[in-house]
């Protein structure tokens, strides 16, 4: 069986898809206004039977908007809509967002968590997808995609990411956001120096983060074990976040 693409490569491929879509004149509509995007999403949700979504870390929604969005999702789930959502691990640090995830997850909107950056995306059935087209999470504007070949590609990206993501209810050891970033880069095979350059921090700071995550993951220094490898294994199993 062909091995799934690593999540870091998936994220980069999704960015490539965004770039490719910008020049397409058929079945791809550029929506600049955030409120228009929201209206289109609500319209699509009204008749959809299945939804796949990716939600990156972004600025907090207003309480009113968050309540409205949660109520709409709960009503849709009660009507029988099947929903799966992939969220970035950063949302687990925000109590209000985590409370929303727990409520929706219990109602049937199944959630999984990833540590790598993800693009904001929502796919309704195999009919239409809304894809964020700027690198800033939750920024206004999106591409409304109806071209079937592109929707199929986006669904494939979602399913591969879903397969590698961990359950939102799965117990995990608590790492800081920076420690998760460091561990994700170590999992890509990078040295401390390469991690420092990628995160624009000093190599000494990387060393402190690595030592901290070894402690939190309870990986002692021994003559027989490679602690970096053991930390990566914990990361890949989803027991480190």
Short mmCIF file of C-alpha atoms in Angstrom, two decimals:
data_model
loop_
_atom_site.label_atom_id
_atom_site.label_comp_id
_atom_site.label_asym_id
_atom_site.label_seq_id
_atom_site.Cartn_x
_atom_site.Cartn_y
_atom_site.Cartn_z
CA UNK A 1 0.00 0.00 0.00
CA UNK A 2 1.32 3.45 -0.86
CA UNK A 3 2.35 5.41 2.23
CA UNK A 4 0.34 8.56 2.95
CA UNK A 5 1.99 11.91 2.41
CA UNK A 6 3.40 13.48 5.64
CA UNK A 7 1.27 16.32 7.01
CA UNK A 8 3.95 18.92 6.34
CA UNK A 9 3.95 17.95 2.67
CA UNK A 10 0.15 17.95 2.67
CA UNK A 11 0.11 21.53 3.93
CA UNK A 12 2.59 22.59 1.26
CA UNK A 13 0.60 20.77 -1.43
CA UNK A 14 -2.56 22.55 -0.33
CA UNK A 15 -0.77 25.89 -0.64
CA UNK A 16 0.25 24.84 -4.17
CA UNK A 17 -3.38 24.01 -4.96
CA UNK A 18 -4.40 27.48 -3.76
CA UNK A 19 -1.84 29.05 -6.11
CA UNK A 20 -2.96 26.89 -9.02
CA UNK A 21 -6.60 27.81 -8.47
CA UNK A 22 -6.01 31.55 -8.71
CA UNK A 23 -5.70 31.45 -12.48
CA UNK A 24 -8.64 29.19 -13.22
CA UNK A 25 -11.58 30.90 -14.93
CA UNK A 26 -14.10 28.03 -14.74
CA UNK A 27 -15.96 26.72 -11.67
CA UNK A 28 -13.82 28.75 -9.28
CA UNK A 29 -15.18 32.02 -7.89
CA UNK A 30 -13.13 34.48 -5.86
CA UNK A 31 -15.16 35.93 -2.98
CA UNK A 32 -13.46 38.95 -1.45
CA UNK A 33 -16.04 39.81 1.21
CA UNK A 34 -16.06 37.79 4.45
CA UNK A 35 -19.79 38.22 5.00
CA UNK A 36 -20.50 36.99 1.47
CA UNK A 37 -18.40 33.90 2.16
CA UNK A 38 -20.40 33.26 5.31
CA UNK A 39 -23.73 33.58 3.46
CA UNK A 40 -22.58 31.16 0.76
CA UNK A 41 -21.46 28.67 3.38
CA UNK A 42 -24.81 28.88 5.18
CA UNK A 43 -26.61 28.32 1.85
CA UNK A 44 -24.46 25.30 1.02
CA UNK A 45 -24.94 23.84 4.51
CA UNK A 46 -28.74 24.04 4.17
CA UNK A 47 -28.81 21.22 1.58
CA UNK A 48 -25.57 19.36 2.31
CA UNK A 49 -25.49 15.84 3.69
CA UNK A 50 -21.78 15.73 4.59
CA UNK A 51 -19.22 18.35 5.60
CA UNK A 52 -15.43 18.13 5.88
CA UNK A 53 -13.66 21.08 7.48
CA UNK A 54 -10.17 22.22 8.44
CA UNK A 55 -9.86 24.97 11.04
CA UNK A 56 -6.45 26.58 11.72
CA UNK A 57 -5.61 28.64 14.77
CA UNK A 58 -6.95 32.14 14.32
CA UNK A 59 -8.14 35.20 16.22
CA UNK A 60 -11.00 34.61 18.62
CA UNK A 61 -14.49 35.05 17.20
CA UNK A 62 -16.80 37.52 18.84
CA UNK A 63 -19.02 35.88 21.44
CA UNK A 64 -22.12 36.64 19.39
CA UNK A 65 -20.71 35.18 16.16
CA UNK A 66 -19.34 32.13 17.97
CA UNK A 67 -22.75 31.46 19.58
CA UNK A 68 -24.54 31.81 16.23
CA UNK A 69 -22.07 29.52 14.47
CA UNK A 70 -22.29 26.89 17.20
CA UNK A 71 -26.11 26.97 17.15
CA UNK A 72 -26.17 26.57 13.35
CA UNK A 73 -23.86 23.56 13.55
CA UNK A 74 -25.87 21.93 16.33
CA UNK A 75 -29.10 22.43 14.38
CA UNK A 76 -27.51 20.92 11.26
CA UNK A 77 -26.27 17.90 13.22
CA UNK A 78 -29.75 17.41 14.66
CA UNK A 79 -31.09 17.30 11.08
CA UNK A 80 -28.69 14.45 10.31
CA UNK A 81 -25.77 16.30 8.70
CA UNK A 82 -22.54 14.29 8.91
CA UNK A 83 -19.60 16.47 9.93
CA UNK A 84 -15.87 15.91 10.45
CA UNK A 85 -13.53 18.71 11.46
CA UNK A 86 -9.73 18.85 11.70
CA UNK A 87 -8.41 21.52 14.07
CA UNK A 88 -4.94 22.77 14.88
CA UNK A 89 -3.61 21.81 18.32
CA UNK A 90 -3.35 25.50 19.21
CA UNK A 91 -7.12 25.67 19.79
CA UNK A 92 -6.69 23.30 22.73
CA UNK A 93 -5.04 26.18 24.59
CA UNK A 94 -8.20 28.33 24.32
CA UNK A 95 -10.91 27.36 26.84
CA UNK A 96 -13.84 28.84 24.88
CA UNK A 97 -12.85 27.13 21.64
CA UNK A 98 -12.18 23.87 23.44
CA UNK A 99 -15.62 24.02 25.11
CA UNK A 100 -17.20 24.50 21.71
CA UNK A 101 -15.25 21.56 20.26
CA UNK A 102 -16.32 19.28 23.09
CA UNK A 103 -19.99 20.21 22.65
CA UNK A 104 -19.95 19.78 18.87
CA UNK A 105 -17.93 16.56 19.09
CA UNK A 106 -20.46 15.09 21.52
CA UNK A 107 -23.28 16.14 19.17
CA UNK A 108 -21.71 14.31 16.21
CA UNK A 109 -19.28 16.77 14.61
CA UNK A 110 -16.27 14.47 14.95
CA UNK A 111 -13.02 16.32 15.57
CA UNK A 112 -9.39 15.36 15.17
CA UNK A 113 -6.26 17.35 15.98
CA UNK A 114 -3.02 18.05 14.12
CA UNK A 115 0.10 19.96 15.16
CA UNK A 116 1.19 21.15 11.71
CA UNK A 117 -0.24 24.31 10.12
CA UNK A 118 -3.40 23.70 8.08
CA UNK A 119 -5.31 25.77 5.58
CA UNK A 120 -8.86 26.91 6.31
CA UNK A 121 -11.15 24.70 4.23
CA UNK A 122 -14.75 23.48 4.19
CA UNK A 123 -16.15 20.97 1.69
CA UNK A 124 -19.87 20.30 1.27
CA UNK A 125 -20.54 16.82 -0.13
CA UNK A 126 -18.68 16.66 -3.43
CA UNK A 127 -20.44 19.77 -4.67
CA UNK A 128 -18.63 22.88 -3.45
CA UNK A 129 -15.56 23.75 -1.39
CA UNK A 130 -14.59 27.05 0.21
CA UNK A 131 -10.85 27.54 0.51
CA UNK A 132 -9.08 30.43 2.22
CA UNK A 133 -6.78 32.14 -0.26
CA UNK A 134 -4.53 34.19 2.05
CA UNK A 135 -1.94 32.90 4.55
CA UNK A 136 -3.63 34.66 7.50
CA UNK A 137 -6.04 32.38 9.37
CA UNK A 138 -9.68 33.49 9.32
CA UNK A 139 -8.95 36.41 7.03
CA UNK A 140 -11.85 37.61 4.85
CA UNK A 141 -12.29 36.11 1.41
CA UNK A 142 -12.21 32.64 -0.05
CA UNK A 143 -12.34 30.66 -3.26
CA UNK A 144 -15.68 28.96 -3.96
CA UNK A 145 -14.74 25.82 -5.92
CA UNK A 146 -17.17 23.69 -7.91
CA UNK A 147 -14.74 22.11 -10.35
CA UNK A 148 -14.99 18.40 -9.63
CA UNK A 149 -11.34 17.51 -10.23
CA UNK A 150 -10.24 20.14 -7.74
CA UNK A 151 -12.84 19.13 -5.16
CA UNK A 152 -11.63 15.54 -5.47
CA UNK A 153 -8.05 16.69 -4.82
CA UNK A 154 -9.11 18.69 -1.76
CA UNK A 155 -11.09 15.74 -0.40
CA UNK A 156 -8.01 13.54 -0.82
CA UNK A 157 -5.90 16.06 1.10
CA UNK A 158 -8.51 16.16 3.86
CA UNK A 159 -8.77 12.36 4.13
CA UNK A 160 -5.00 11.89 4.33
CA UNK A 161 -4.78 14.55 7.03
CA UNK A 162 -7.71 12.99 8.90
CA UNK A 163 -6.05 9.58 8.81
CA UNK A 164 -2.90 10.93 10.46
CA UNK A 165 -4.65 13.22 12.96
CA UNK A 166 -5.38 12.14 16.53
CA UNK A 167 -8.74 12.02 18.27
CA UNK A 168 -9.60 15.23 20.08
CA UNK A 169 -10.57 13.18 23.14
CA UNK A 170 -7.33 11.19 23.11
CA UNK A 171 -5.23 11.79 26.22
CA UNK A 172 -1.94 13.52 25.48
CA UNK A 173 0.93 15.06 27.37
CA UNK A 174 0.81 18.84 27.48
CA UNK A 175 3.46 20.72 25.51
CA UNK A 176 3.58 24.44 24.89
CA UNK A 177 2.80 25.77 21.41
CA UNK A 178 6.51 26.42 20.81
CA UNK A 179 7.46 22.94 22.02
CA UNK A 180 4.93 21.45 19.60
CA UNK A 181 6.47 23.48 16.77
CA UNK A 182 9.96 22.31 17.71
CA UNK A 183 8.86 18.68 17.91
CA UNK A 184 7.07 18.88 14.56
CA UNK A 185 10.29 20.12 12.92
CA UNK A 186 12.37 17.44 14.66
CA UNK A 187 9.90 14.90 13.23
CA UNK A 188 10.85 16.22 9.77
CA UNK A 189 14.46 15.24 10.54
CA UNK A 190 15.80 18.73 11.23
CA UNK A 191 18.75 19.47 13.49
CA UNK A 192 18.55 22.01 16.32
CA UNK A 193 20.26 24.55 14.07
CA UNK A 194 17.73 23.99 11.28
CA UNK A 195 14.86 24.23 13.78
CA UNK A 196 16.27 27.52 15.08
CA UNK A 197 16.44 28.97 11.57
CA UNK A 198 12.91 27.81 10.73
CA UNK A 199 11.46 29.42 13.86
CA UNK A 200 13.76 32.49 13.88
CA UNK A 201 15.00 31.74 17.39
CA UNK A 202 18.45 30.92 18.79
CA UNK A 203 19.84 27.42 18.82
CA UNK A 204 20.20 27.72 22.59
CA UNK A 205 16.46 28.40 22.85
CA UNK A 206 15.78 25.29 20.76
CA UNK A 207 17.96 23.28 23.14
CA UNK A 208 15.89 24.48 26.11
CA UNK A 209 12.63 23.57 24.35
CA UNK A 210 13.99 20.13 23.47
CA UNK A 211 15.08 19.52 27.07
CA UNK A 212 11.66 20.63 28.31
CA UNK A 213 9.74 18.35 25.99
CA UNK A 214 11.98 15.41 26.95
CA UNK A 215 11.00 16.09 30.57
CA UNK A 216 7.29 16.41 29.81
CA UNK A 217 7.32 13.26 27.69
CA UNK A 218 9.20 11.46 30.46
CA UNK A 219 12.09 10.43 28.20
CA UNK A 220 15.20 10.05 30.39
CA UNK A 221 18.77 10.21 29.14
CA UNK A 222 20.12 6.66 28.84
CA UNK A 223 22.99 5.01 27.00
CA UNK A 224 20.62 2.71 25.12
CA UNK A 225 17.97 5.11 23.77
CA UNK A 226 17.90 8.03 21.33
CA UNK A 227 15.65 10.58 22.99
CA UNK A 228 14.94 12.52 19.79
CA UNK A 229 13.70 9.36 18.10
CA UNK A 230 11.52 8.46 21.10
CA UNK A 231 10.06 11.98 21.12
CA UNK A 232 9.26 11.72 17.40
CA UNK A 233 7.59 8.35 17.97
CA UNK A 234 5.43 9.91 20.69
CA UNK A 235 4.57 12.72 18.26
CA UNK A 236 3.62 10.31 15.47
CA UNK A 237 1.47 8.25 17.84
CA UNK A 238 -0.35 11.40 18.87
CA UNK A 239 0.63 11.09 22.53
CA UNK A 240 2.60 14.34 22.54
CA UNK A 241 0.88 17.71 22.25
#
